[in-house]
Coordinates of C-alpha atoms in Angstrom, one line a residue:
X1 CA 0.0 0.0 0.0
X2 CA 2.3 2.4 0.7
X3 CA 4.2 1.6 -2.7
X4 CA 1.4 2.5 -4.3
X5 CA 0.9 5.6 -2.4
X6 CA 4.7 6.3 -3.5
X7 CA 3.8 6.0 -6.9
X8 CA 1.0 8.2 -6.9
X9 CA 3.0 11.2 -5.2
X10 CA 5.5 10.4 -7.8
X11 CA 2.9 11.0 -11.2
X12 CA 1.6 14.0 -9.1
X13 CA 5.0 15.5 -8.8
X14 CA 5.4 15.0 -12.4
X15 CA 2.5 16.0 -13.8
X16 CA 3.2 19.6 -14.7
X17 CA 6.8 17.8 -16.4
X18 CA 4.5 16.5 -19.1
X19 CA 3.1 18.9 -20.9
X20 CA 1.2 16.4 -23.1
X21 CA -0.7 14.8 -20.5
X22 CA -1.2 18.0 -18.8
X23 CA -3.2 19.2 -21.9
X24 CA -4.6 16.1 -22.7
X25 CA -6.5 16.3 -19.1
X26 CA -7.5 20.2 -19.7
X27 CA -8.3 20.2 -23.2
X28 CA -11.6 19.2 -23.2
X29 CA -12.9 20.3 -20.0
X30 CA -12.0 24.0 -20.9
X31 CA -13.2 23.8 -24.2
X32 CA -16.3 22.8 -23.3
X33 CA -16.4 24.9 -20.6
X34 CA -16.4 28.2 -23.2
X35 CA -18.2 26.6 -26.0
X36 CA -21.2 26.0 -23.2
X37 CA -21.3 29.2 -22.4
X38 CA -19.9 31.6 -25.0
X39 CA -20.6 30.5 -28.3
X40 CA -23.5 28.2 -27.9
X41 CA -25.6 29.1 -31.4
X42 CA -29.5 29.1 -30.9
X43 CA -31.3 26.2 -31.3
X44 CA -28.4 23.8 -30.0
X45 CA -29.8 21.5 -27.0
X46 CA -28.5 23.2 -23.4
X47 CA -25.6 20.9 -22.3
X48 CA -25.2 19.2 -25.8
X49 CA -21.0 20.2 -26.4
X50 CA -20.8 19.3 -22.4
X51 CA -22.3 15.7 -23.0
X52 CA -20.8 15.4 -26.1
X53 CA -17.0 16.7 -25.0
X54 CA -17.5 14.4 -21.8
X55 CA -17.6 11.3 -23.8
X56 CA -15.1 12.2 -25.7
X57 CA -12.5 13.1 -22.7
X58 CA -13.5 9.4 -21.1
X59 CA -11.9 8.2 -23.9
X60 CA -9.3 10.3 -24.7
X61 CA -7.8 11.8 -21.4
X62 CA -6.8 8.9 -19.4
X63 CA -6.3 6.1 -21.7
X64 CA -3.7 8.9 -23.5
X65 CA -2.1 9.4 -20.1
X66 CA -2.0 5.9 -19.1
X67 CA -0.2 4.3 -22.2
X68 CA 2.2 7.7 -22.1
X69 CA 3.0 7.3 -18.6
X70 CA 4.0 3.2 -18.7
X71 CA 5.9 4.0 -22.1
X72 CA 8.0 7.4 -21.1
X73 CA 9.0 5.1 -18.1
X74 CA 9.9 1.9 -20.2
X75 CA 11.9 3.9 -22.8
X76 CA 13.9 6.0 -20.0
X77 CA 14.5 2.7 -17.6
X78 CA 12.8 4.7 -15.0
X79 CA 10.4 1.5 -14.4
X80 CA 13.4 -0.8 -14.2
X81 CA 15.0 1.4 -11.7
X82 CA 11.5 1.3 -9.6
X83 CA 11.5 -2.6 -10.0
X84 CA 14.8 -2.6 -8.6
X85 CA 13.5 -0.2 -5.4
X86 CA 11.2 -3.3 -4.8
X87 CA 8.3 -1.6 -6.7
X88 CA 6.2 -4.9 -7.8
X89 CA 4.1 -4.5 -11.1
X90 CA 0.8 -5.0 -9.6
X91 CA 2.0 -1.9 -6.9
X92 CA 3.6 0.2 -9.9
X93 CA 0.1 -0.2 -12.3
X94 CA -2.4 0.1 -9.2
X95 CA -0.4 3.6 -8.1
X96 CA -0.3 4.8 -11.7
X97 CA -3.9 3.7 -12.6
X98 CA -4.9 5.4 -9.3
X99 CA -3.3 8.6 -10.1
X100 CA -4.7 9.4 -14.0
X101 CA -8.0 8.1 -12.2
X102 CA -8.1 10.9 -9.8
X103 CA -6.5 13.1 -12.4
X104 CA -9.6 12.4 -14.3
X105 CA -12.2 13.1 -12.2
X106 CA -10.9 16.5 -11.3
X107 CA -10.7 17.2 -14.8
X108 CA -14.2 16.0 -15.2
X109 CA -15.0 18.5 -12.6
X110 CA -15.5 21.3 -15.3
X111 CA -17.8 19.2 -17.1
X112 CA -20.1 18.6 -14.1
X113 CA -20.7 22.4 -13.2
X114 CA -22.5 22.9 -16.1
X115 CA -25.1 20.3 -15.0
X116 CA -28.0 20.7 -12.2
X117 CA -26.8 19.6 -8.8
X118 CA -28.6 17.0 -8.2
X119 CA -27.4 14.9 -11.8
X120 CA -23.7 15.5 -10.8
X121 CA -23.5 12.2 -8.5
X122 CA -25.1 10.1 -11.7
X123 CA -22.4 12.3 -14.0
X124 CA -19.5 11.6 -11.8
X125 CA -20.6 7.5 -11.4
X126 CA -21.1 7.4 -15.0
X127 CA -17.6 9.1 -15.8
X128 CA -15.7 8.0 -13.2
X129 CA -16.5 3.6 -14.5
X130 CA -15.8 4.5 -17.8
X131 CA -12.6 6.3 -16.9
X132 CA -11.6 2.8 -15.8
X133 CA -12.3 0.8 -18.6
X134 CA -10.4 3.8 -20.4
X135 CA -7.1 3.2 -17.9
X136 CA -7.4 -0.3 -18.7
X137 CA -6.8 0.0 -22.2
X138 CA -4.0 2.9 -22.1
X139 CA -2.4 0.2 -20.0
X140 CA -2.5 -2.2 -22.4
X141 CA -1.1 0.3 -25.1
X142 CA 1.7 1.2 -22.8
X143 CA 2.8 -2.5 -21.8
X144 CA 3.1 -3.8 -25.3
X145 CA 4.2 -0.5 -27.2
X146 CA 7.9 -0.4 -27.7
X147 CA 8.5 3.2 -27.1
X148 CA 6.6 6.6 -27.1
X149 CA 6.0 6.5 -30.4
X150 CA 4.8 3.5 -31.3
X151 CA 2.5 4.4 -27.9
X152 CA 1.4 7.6 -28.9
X153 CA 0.1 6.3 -32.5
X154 CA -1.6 3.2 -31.1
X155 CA -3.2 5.4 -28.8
X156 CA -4.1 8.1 -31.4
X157 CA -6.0 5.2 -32.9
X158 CA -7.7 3.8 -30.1
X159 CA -8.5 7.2 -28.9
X160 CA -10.1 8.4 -32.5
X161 CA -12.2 5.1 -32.4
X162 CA -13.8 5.5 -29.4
X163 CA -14.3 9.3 -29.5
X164 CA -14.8 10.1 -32.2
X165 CA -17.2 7.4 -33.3
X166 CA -19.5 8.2 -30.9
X167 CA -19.6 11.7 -31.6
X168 CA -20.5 11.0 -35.7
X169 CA -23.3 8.7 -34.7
X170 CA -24.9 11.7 -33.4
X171 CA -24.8 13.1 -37.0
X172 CA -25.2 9.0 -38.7
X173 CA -27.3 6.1 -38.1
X174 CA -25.2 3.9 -39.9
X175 CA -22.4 5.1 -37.8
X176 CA -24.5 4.5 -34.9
X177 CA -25.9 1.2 -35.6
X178 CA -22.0 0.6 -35.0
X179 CA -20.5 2.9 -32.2
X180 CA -23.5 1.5 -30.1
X181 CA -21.5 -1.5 -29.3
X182 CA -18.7 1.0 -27.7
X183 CA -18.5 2.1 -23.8
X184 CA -18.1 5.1 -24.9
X185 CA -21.5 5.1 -26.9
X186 CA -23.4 3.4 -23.7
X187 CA -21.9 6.1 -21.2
X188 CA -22.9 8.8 -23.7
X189 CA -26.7 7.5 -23.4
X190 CA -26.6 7.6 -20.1
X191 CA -25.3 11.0 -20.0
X192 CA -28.2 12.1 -22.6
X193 CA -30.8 10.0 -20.0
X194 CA -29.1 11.1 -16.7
X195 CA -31.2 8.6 -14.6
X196 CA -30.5 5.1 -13.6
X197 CA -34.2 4.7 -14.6
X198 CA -33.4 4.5 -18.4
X199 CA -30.9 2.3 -18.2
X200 CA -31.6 -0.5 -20.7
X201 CA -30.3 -4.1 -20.6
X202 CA -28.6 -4.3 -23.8
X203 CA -26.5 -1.2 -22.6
X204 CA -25.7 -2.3 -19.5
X205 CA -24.3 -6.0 -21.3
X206 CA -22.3 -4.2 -24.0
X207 CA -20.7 -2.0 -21.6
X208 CA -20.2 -5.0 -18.9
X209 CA -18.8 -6.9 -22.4
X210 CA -16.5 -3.7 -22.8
X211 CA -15.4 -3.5 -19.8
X212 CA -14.7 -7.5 -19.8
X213 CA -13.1 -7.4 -22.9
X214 CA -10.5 -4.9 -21.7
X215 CA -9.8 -6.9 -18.6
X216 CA -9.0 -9.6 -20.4
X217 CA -7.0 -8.1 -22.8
X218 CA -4.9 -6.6 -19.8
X219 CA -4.3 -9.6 -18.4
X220 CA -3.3 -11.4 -21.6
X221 CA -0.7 -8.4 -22.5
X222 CA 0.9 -8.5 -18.9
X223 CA 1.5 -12.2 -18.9
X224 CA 3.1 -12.1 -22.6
X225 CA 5.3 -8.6 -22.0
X226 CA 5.0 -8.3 -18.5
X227 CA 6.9 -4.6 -17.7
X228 CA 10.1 -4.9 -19.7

């Protein structure tokens, strides 16, 4: 436990030393922030760029962040150094997970003042499980990418699928009729439905599938590459 704790101080300490997580975690929020309120055109739907940019940052923000972190560390042998301080891989991946997890949900904080009170609890639940099926999958970009490059375009990809995806459907049924089987997609509904009320089955499976799916992938990355 208190490795972990160590390795969240750590990411804390350097999170204003990367500048491209940094904005990856601010982007959004603040440009949602503005678009909400300063150049909303008439007859867009109040809280349409907020929903809209908050499915788009689950995605982007902290799977970006996660497969960044774990390769900057594997290129510069900082991780082999921390596995010689008696770091364990379980205690190095539960302290960085932890940290763009919390990252996250402050970020998502700019998001949720544009909603009513009483929604931000459901907003915050809804963000704060798909943030983790998000860190899941940067993890598994930053275990079996080679270096930060091969990261960073892995994770472009992955982060354009599941972002922007969900964002054309708005604008595509055939699109749709696809992106619906994305977390992303699901957590976006809810968003749109705010209420545990209208939470339909199918949803619920495909983003317990997702979620699933991206567990298991971890799991079968680790054991292949383990933290070289």
């Amino acid at each position: 436990m208190n490795n972990i704790l160590i390795m969240i101080r750590k990411q804390m300490k350097d999170t204003f030393k990367n500048k491209a997580v940094l904005i990856q975690l601010i982007l959004l929020p603040v440009v949602s922030f503005i678009l909400e309120r300063v150049i909303r055109p008439e007859g867009v739907p109040e809280l349409m760029y907020t929903k809209m940019f908050a499915a788009m940052y689950m995605a982007m923000a902290p799977l970006t962040a996660m497969s960044a972190i774990i390769a900057e560390e594997k290129e510069k042998n900082t991780l082999r150094v921390l596995m010689m301080s008696n770091v364990k891989p379980g205690q190095y991946l539960t302290g960085i997970g932890a940290y763009v997890w919390i990252i996250s949900m402050i970020g998502s904080v700019l998001f949720a003042v544009s909603f009513p009170a009483a929604d931000m609890p459901f907003f915050f639940l809804v963000m704060g499980v798909g943030f983790l099926i998000s860190i899941v999958i940067g993890a598994v970009i930053g275990i079996t990418a080679k270096n930060q490059m091969s990261a960073g375009s892995v994770g472009a990809m992955a982060m354009i699928i599941l972002s922007f995806i969900p964002m054309f459907a708005m604008f595509n049924e055939g699109i749709g009729a696809v992106a619906r089987f994305l977390y992303t997609q699901q957590t976006r509904f809810l968003l749109d439905a705010m209420s545990f009320a209208e939470i339909k089955w199918d949803g619920a499976v495909i983003l317990a599938a997702n979620a699933i799916l991206a567990v298991v992938m971890f799991f079968v990355a680790f054991r292949k590459k383990g933290l070289e």
